Coordinates of C-alpha atoms in Angstrom, one line a residue:
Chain N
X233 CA 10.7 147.7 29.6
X234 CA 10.9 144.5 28.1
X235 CA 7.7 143.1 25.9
X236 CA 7.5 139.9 24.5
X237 CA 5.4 138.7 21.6
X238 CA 4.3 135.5 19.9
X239 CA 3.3 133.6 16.5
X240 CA 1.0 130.6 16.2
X241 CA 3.5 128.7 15.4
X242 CA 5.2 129.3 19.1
X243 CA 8.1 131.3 18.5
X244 CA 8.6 134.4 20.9
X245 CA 9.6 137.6 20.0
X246 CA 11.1 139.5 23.2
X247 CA 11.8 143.4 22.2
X248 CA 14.4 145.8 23.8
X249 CA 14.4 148.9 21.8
X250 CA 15.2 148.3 18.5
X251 CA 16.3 143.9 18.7
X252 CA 14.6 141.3 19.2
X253 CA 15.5 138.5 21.3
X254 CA 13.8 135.2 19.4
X255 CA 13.0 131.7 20.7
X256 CA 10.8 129.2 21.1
X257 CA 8.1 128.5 23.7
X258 CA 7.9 126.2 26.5
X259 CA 4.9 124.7 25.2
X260 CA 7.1 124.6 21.5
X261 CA 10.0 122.6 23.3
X262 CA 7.3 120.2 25.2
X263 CA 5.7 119.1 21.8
X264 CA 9.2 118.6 19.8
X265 CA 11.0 116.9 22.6
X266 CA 14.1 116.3 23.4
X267 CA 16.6 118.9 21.1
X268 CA 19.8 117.1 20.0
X269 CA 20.8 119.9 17.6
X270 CA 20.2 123.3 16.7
X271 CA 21.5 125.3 13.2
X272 CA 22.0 128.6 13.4
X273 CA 22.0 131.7 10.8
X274 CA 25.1 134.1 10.2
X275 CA 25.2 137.4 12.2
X276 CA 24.1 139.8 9.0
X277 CA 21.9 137.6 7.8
X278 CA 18.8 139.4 6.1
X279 CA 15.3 137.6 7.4
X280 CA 11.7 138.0 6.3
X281 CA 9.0 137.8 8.7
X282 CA 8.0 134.0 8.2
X283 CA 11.6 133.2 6.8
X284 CA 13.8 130.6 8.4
X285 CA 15.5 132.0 11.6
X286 CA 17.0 128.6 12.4
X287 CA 16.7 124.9 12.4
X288 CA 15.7 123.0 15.9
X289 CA 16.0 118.8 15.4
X290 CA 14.8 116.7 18.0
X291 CA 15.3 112.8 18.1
X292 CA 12.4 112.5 15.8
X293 CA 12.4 115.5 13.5
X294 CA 13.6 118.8 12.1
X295 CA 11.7 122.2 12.4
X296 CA 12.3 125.2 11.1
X297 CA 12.1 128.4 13.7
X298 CA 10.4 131.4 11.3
X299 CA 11.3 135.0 12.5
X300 CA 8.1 136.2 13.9
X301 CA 9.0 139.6 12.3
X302 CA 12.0 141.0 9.9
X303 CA 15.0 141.9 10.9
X304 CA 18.9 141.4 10.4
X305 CA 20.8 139.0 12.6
X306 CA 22.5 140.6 15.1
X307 CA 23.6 137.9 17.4
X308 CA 23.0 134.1 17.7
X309 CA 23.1 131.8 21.0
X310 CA 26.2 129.9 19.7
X311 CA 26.1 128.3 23.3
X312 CA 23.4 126.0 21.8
X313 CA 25.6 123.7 19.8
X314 CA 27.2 122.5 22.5
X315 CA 24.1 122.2 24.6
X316 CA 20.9 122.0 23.0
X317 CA 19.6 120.5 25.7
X318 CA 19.2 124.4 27.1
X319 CA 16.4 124.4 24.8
X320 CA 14.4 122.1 26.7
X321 CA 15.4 123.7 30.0
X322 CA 15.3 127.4 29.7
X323 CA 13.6 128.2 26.3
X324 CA 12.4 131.5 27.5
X325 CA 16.2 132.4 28.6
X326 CA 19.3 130.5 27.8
X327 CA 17.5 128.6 25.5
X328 CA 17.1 131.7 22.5
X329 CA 18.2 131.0 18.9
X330 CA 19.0 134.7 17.5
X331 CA 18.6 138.5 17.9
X332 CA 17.1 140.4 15.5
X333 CA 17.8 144.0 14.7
X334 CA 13.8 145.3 13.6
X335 CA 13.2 146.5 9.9
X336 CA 10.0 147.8 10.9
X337 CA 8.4 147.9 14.3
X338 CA 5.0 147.7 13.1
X339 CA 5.4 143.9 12.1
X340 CA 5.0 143.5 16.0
X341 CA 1.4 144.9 16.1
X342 CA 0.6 141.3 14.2
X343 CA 1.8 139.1 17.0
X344 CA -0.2 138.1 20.0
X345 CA 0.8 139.0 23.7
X346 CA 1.4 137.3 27.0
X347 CA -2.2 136.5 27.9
X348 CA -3.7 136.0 24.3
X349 CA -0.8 133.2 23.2
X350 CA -1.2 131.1 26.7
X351 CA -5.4 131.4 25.5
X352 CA -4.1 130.3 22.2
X353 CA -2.3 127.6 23.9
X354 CA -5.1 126.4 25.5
X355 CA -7.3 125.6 22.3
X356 CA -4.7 123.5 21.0
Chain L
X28 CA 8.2 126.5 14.3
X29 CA 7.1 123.8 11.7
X30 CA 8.0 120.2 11.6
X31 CA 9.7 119.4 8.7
X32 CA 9.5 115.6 8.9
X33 CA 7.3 114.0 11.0
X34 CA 8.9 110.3 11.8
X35 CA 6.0 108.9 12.3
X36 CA 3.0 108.3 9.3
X37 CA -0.5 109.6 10.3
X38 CA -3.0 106.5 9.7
X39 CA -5.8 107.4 7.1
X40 CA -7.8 105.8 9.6
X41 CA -10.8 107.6 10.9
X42 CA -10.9 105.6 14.4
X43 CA -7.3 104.3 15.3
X44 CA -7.6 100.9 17.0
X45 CA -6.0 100.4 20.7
X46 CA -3.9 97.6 21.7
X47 CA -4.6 96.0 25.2
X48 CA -2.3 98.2 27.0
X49 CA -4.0 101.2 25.9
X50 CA -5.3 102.4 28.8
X51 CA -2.2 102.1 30.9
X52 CA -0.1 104.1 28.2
X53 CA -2.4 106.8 28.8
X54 CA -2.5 106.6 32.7
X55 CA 1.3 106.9 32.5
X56 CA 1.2 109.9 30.8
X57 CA 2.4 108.8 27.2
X58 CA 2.3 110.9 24.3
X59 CA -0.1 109.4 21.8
X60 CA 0.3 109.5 18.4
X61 CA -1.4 107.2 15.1
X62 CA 0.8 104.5 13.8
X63 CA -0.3 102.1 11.3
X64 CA -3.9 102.7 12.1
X65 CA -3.1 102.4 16.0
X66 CA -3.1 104.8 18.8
X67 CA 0.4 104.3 20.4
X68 CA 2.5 105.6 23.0
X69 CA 5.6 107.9 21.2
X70 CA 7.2 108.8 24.5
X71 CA 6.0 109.1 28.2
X72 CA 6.8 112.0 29.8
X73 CA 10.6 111.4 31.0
X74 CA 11.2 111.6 26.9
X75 CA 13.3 110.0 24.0
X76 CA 16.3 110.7 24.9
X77 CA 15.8 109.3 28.4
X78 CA 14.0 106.0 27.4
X79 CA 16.7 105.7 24.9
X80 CA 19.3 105.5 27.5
X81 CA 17.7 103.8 30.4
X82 CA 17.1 100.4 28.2
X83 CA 21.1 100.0 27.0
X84 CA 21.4 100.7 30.9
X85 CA 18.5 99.0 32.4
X86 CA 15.3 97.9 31.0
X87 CA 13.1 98.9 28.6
X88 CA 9.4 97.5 28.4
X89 CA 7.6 98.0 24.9
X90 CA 4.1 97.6 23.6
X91 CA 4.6 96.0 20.7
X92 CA 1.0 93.9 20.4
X93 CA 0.6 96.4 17.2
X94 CA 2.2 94.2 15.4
X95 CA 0.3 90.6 13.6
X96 CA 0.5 87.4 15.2
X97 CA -0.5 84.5 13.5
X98 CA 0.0 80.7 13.1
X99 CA 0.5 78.9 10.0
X100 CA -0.6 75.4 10.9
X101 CA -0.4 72.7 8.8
X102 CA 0.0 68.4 9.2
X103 CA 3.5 68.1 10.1
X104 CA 6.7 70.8 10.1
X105 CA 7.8 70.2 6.7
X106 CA 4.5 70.6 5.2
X107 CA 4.0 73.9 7.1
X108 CA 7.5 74.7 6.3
X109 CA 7.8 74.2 2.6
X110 CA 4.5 76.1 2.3
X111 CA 6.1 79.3 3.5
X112 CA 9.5 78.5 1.9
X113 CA 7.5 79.0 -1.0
X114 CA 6.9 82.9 0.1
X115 CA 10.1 83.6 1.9
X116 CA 14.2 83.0 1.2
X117 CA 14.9 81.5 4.8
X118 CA 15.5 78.1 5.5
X119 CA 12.5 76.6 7.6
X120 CA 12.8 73.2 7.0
X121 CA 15.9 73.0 9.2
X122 CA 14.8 75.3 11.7
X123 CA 15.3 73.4 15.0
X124 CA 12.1 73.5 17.7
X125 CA 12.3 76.3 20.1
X126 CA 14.5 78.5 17.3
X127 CA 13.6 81.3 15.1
X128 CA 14.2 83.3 12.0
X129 CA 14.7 86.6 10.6
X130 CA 13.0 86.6 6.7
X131 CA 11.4 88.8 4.4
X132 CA 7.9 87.7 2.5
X133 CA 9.0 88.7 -1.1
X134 CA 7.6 89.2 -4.1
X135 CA 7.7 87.8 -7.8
X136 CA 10.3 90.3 -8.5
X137 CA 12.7 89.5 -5.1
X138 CA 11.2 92.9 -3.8
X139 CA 10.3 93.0 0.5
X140 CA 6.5 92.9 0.9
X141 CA 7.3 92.8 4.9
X142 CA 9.9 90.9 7.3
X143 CA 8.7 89.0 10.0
X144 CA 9.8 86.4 12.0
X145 CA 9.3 82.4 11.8
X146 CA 9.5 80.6 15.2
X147 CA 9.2 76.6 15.2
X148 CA 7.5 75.8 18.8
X149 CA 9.4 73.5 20.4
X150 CA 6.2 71.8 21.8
X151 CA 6.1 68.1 19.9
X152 CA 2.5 68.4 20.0
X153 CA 2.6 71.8 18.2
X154 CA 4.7 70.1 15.3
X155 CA 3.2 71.6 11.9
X156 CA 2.5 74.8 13.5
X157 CA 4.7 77.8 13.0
X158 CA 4.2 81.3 14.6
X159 CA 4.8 84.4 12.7
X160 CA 5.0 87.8 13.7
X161 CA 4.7 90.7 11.1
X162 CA 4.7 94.3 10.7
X163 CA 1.7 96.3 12.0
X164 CA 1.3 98.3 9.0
X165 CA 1.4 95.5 6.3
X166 CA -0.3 92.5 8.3
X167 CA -4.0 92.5 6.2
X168 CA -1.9 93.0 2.9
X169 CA 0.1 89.9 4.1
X170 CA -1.9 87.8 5.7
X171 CA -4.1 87.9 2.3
X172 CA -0.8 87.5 0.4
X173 CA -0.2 84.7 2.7
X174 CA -3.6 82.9 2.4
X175 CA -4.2 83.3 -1.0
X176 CA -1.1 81.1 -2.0
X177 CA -0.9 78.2 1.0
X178 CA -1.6 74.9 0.1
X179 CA -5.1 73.2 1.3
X180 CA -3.7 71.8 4.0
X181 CA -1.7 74.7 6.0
X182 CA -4.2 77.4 7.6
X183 CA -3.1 80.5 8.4
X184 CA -4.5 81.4 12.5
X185 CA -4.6 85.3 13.4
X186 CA -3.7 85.2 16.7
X187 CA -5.9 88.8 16.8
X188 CA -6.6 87.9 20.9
X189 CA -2.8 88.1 22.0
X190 CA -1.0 91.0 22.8
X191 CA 2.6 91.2 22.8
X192 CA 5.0 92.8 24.8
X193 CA 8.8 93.7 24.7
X194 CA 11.6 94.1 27.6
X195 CA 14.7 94.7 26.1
X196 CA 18.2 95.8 27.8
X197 CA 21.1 94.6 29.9
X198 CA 18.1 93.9 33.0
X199 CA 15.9 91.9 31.1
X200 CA 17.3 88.7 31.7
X201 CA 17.1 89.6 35.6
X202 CA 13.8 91.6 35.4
X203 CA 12.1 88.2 34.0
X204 CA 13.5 85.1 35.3
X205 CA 12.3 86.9 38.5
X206 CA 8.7 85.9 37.1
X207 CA 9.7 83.6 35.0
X208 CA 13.0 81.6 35.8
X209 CA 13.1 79.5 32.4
X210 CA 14.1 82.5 30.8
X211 CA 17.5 83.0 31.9
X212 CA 18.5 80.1 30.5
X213 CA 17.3 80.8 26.8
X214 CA 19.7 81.3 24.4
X215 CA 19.2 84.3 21.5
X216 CA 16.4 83.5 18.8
X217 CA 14.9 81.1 21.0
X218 CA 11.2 80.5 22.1
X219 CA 9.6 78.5 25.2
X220 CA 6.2 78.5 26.3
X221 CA 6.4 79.2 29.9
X222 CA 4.5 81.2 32.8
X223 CA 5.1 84.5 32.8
X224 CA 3.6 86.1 36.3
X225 CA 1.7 83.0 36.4
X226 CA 0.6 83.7 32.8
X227 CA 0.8 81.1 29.9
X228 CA 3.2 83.1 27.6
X229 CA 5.4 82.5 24.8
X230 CA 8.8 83.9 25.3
X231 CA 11.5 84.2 22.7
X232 CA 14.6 85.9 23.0
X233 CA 14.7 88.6 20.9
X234 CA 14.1 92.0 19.7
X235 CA 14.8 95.0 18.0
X236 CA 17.1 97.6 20.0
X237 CA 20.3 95.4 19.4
X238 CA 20.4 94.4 23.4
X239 CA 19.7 91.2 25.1
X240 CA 15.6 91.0 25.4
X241 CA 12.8 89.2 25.1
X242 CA 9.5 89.4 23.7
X243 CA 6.6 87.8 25.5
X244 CA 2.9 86.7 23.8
X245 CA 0.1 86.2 25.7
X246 CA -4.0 86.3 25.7
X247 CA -5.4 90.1 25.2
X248 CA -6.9 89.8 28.7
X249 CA -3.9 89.0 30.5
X250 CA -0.9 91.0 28.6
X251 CA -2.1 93.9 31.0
X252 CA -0.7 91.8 34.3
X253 CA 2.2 90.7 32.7
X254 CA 3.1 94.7 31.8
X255 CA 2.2 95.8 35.7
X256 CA 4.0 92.7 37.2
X257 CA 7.3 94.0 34.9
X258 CA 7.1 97.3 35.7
X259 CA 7.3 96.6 39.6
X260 CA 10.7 96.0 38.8
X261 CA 12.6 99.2 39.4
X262 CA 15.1 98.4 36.7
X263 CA 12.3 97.9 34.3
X264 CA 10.7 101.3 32.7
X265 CA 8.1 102.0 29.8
X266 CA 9.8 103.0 26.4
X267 CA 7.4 104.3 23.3
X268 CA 7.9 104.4 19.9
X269 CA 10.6 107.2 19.5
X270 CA 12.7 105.5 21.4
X271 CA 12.0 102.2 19.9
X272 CA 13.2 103.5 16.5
X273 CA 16.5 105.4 17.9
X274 CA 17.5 101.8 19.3
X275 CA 16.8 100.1 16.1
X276 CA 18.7 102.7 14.0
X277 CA 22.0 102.6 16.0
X278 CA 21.6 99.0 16.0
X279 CA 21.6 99.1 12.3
X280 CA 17.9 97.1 12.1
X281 CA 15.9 97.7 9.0
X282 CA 12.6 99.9 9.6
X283 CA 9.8 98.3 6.6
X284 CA 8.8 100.8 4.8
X285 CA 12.0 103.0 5.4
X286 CA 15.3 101.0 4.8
X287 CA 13.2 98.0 3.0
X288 CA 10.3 97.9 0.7
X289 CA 9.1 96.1 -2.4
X290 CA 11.8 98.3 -4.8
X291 CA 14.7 96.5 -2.5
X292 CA 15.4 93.1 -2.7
X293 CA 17.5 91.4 0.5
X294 CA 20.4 91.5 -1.4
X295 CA 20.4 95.1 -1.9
X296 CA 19.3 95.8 1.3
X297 CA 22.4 93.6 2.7
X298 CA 20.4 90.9 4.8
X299 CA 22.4 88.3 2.9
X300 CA 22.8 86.6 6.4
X301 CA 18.7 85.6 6.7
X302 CA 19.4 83.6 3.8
X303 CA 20.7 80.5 4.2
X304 CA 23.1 78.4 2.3
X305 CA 20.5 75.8 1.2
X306 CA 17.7 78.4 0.1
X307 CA 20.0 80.1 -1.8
X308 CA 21.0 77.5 -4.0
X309 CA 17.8 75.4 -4.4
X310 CA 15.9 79.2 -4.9
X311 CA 12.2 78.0 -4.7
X312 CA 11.2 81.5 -3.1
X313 CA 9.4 84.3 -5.3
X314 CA 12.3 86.5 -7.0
X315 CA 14.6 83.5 -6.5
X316 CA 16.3 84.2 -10.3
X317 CA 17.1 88.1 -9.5
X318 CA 18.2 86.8 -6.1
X319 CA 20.3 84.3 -6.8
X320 CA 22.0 86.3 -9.8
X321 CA 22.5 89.1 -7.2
X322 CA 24.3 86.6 -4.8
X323 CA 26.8 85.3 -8.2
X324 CA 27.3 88.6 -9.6
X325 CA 26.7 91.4 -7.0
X326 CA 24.6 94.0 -6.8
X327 CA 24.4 97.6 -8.1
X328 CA 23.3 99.1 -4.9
X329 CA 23.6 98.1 -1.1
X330 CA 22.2 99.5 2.0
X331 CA 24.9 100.8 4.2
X332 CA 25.7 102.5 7.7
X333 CA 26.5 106.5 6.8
X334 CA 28.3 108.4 10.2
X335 CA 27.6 112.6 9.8
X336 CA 30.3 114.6 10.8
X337 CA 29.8 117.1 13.4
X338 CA 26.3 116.8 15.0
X339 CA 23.8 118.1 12.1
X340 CA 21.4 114.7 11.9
X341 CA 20.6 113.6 8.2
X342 CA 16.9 112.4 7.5
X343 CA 15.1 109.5 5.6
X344 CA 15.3 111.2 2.0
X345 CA 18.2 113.1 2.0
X346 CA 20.1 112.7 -0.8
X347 CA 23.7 111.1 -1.1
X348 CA 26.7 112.6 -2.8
X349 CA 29.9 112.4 -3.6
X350 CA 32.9 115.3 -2.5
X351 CA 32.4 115.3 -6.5
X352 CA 28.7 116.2 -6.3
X353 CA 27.8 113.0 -8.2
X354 CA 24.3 111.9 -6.4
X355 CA 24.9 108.1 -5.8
X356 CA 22.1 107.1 -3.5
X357 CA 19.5 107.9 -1.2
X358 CA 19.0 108.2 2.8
X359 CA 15.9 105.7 4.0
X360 CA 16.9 106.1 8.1
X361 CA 18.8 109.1 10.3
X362 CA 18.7 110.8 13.3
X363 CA 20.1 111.4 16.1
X364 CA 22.1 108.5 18.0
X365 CA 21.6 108.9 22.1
X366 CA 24.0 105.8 23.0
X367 CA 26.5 107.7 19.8
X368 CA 25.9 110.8 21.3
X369 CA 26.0 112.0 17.6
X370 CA 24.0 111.8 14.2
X371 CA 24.0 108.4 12.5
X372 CA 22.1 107.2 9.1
X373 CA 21.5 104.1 6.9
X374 CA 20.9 104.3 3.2
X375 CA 21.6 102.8 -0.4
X376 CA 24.9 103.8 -2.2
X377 CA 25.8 102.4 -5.7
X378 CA 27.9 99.3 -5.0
X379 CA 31.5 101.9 -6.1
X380 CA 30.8 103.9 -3.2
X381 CA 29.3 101.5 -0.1
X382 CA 33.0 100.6 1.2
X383 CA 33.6 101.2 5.1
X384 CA 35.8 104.6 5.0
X385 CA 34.3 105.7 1.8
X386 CA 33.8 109.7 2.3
X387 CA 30.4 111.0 0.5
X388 CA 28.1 114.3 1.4
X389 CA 24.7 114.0 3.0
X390 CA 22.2 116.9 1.2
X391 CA 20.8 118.4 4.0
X392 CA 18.8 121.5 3.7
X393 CA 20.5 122.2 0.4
X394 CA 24.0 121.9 1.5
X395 CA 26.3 118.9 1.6
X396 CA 27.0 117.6 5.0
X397 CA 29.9 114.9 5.1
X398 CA 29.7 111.4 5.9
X399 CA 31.9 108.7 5.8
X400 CA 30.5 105.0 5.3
X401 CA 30.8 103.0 7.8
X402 CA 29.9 99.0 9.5
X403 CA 26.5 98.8 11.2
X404 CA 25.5 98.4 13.7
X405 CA 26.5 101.8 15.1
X406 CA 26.6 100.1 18.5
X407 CA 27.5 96.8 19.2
X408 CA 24.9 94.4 19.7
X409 CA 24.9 92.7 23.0
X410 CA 22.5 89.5 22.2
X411 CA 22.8 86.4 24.4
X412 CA 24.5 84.0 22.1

């Protein structure tokens, strides 16, 4: 079964076996707006947990998405440069920026689930 | 997820002052963020992109009483006039009653300390007085620049109980000679008094999106009626700040601060066009020597238009290159363009690379993103001539 996982800095982490399906959160895509443009890594690509997984620019700014833990590149959502927009609209499904094969598992144990990132949310 | 670049500047500012309409931007569900030391609306909830498009469609209404108004009122117009020639390169003594100007106050080296613009009432009995309106972030810096060089007889007036308002778009001819028919007959960069909603207000037509608009003064206490009577017009929407500057850059409209500041001199920053014939060959403004030896013998950088290939944006501060890898200049605006439906960016070039067509890399995130120079503004202005 499917478990997703989250940073502070509201990117999700949604494991199936051994990949990672990474995005950003609803509440992420609120605060940056509308997306008009989205740069993603190679597939192969080596990342560090906290590393740049991929650029999201809205009207107003660039952000970097971090990889909440490491992992190669196994697959980005090339759909996205045509339509960033999907970002807005589906972040936690059409809207996801790369998969990540894990380097180790135990990164995960680091992230916060379901019910402790929407409490996060909710200090903010 | 970390912003890079955050467009707009946090105010130092412990307690960010409100304009009139402060309330109301909140009630409509705005996003509120500081900018230059106020607490203003970035975007209500239907977002940039949105607000972006619905005033080159429609409307657009804009809070804009941010930004310092003030009089300079002296004996008779060419007194008041020749008192701020001697700060700014415009010609003032020739501006007509009812017109106004685009100028820059400068300083002893040519460099921008703000722009603003100069409107002449066309009121008789208001001859001598000229109205200003400056940028938000720099108004105490001016207004003391301002003051401390007038002659004894020309006051400078804070005009700190108005509020000002913008509508801008195709509708806003339609959305306010329905509450104010003298409007629709104004031509661009020209100001009447008139009631506005049954408010005394002083309308000029003019903006900063590059569409036909207006922008209406009135008292503090009554800018508030004037908002709510506009926006019972369907075609007529609020637009915040992020919107405000996406209009302004594909427009190709200098943001103070960004795209002009006291290292650029008018010149440079190709606003040739605000001065006019007589100013530049009398001189009689601060900086008028660099000035006027820019106009005989050119210039070694100029602000241009920059167009991205593909859809990567480029940002204020990204550097400019050529294919060679020679840096030649800087980026001081870029984003994204809604009406372009792609990237578009102004910045200085040395004068060998700023023709239309030139090709050049944009730096972005360490790799070079090309960009070919091209006119501004990036979408055609639509003004009311």
């Amino acid at each position: 079964m499917a478990e997703t996982r989250y940073t502070k800095d509201h990117e999700y982490i949604r494991i199936e076996g051994d990949t990672g399906t990474v995005g950003i959160t609803d509440y992420a895509q609120g605060q940056l707006g509308d997306v008009v443009f989205v740069e993603l890594p190679t597939v192969g690509k080596a990342v560090a947990k906290g590393g740049e997984a991929a650029v999201v620019e809205s009207v107003k700014a660039a952000s970097e998405v971090y990889a909440p833990v490491s992992g190669e590149v196994v697959a980005v959502n090339s759909d996205l440069e045509a339509a960033p927009g999907t970002v807005n609209e589906d972040p936690a499904g059409k809207g996801w920026f790369v998969k990540l094969k894990l380097t180790d598992a135990a990164e995960l144990e680091g992230l916060m689930s379901e019910a402790q990132y929407q409490d996060y949310v909710k200090t903010l | 997820m970390a912003a890079e670049a955050a467009e707009f500047d946090a105010a130092s500012a412990p307690a960010p002052l409100k304009t009139p309409l402060h309330s109301r931007h909140v009630a409509l569900g705005a996003r509120m963020v500081p900018f230059a030391g106020y607490d203003m609306p970035v975007q209500y909830p239907s977002g940039i992109l949105t607000e972006h498009n619905w005033t080159r469609e429609k409307a657009g209404l804009f809070d804009v009483s941010h930004m310092g108004q003030a009089f300079l009122v002296g004996p008779d117009h060419e007194t008041t006039a020749r008192a701020l020639e001697a700060l700014i390169p415009a010609d003032i003594l020739n501006l007509a009653p009812g017109k106004q100007r685009y100028s820059q106050l400068l300083n002893e080296e040519g460099g921008i300390l703000d722009d603003l613009m100069v409107t002449r009432s066309i009121d008789l009995d208001e001859d001598g007085a000229l109205y200003l309106v400056v940028n938000a972030a720099c108004k105490a810096e001016d207004y003391a620049h301002i003051e401390a060089r007038l002659p004894p007889n020309v006051k400078l007036i804070r005009a700190e109980h108005r509020g000002l308002v913008a509508l801008q778009g195709p509708g806003a001819e339609a959305a306010l000679s329905a509450i104010a028919p003298e409007a629709a007959a104004m031509g661009f960069m020209s100001s009447r008094t008139m009631k506005v909603a049954g408010i005394k207000a002083n309308v000029s037509r003019s903006g900063y999106t590059g569409e036909d608009g207006y922008e209406i003064s009135a008292d503090a206490r009554r800018i508030g009626e004037i908002w709510d009577t506009l926006l019972l017009d369907a075609t007529v929407r609020p637009i915040g700040l992020g919107a405000r500057d996406s209009l302004r850059l594909e427009a190709g409209l200098c943001l103070y601060g960004h795209d002009i500041d006291t290292t650029t001199s008018p010149v440079e920053a190709a606003l040739t066009w605000s001065i006019q014939k007589r100013r530049r060959e009398e001189g009689g403004f601060p900086g008028a020597a660099r000035i006027q030896k820019e106009f005989a013998e050119g210039v070694a950088r100029v602000r241009v238009g920059l167009l991205p290939e593909g859809k990567a944006p480029a940002r204020e501060g990204a550097e400019i290159a050529t294919p060679d890898g020679e840096v030649v200049g800087k980026v001081t605006s870029g984003g994204f363009g809604p009406t372009l439906n792609a990237p578009c960016a102004m910045g200085y070039v040395a004068k060998a690379h700023s023709a239309p067509g030139t090709q050049l890399d944009l730096i972005v995130r360490g790799r070079p993103l090309p960009a070919v120079v091209a006119p501004m503004p990036f979408v055609p202005n639509r003004y009311k001539r």
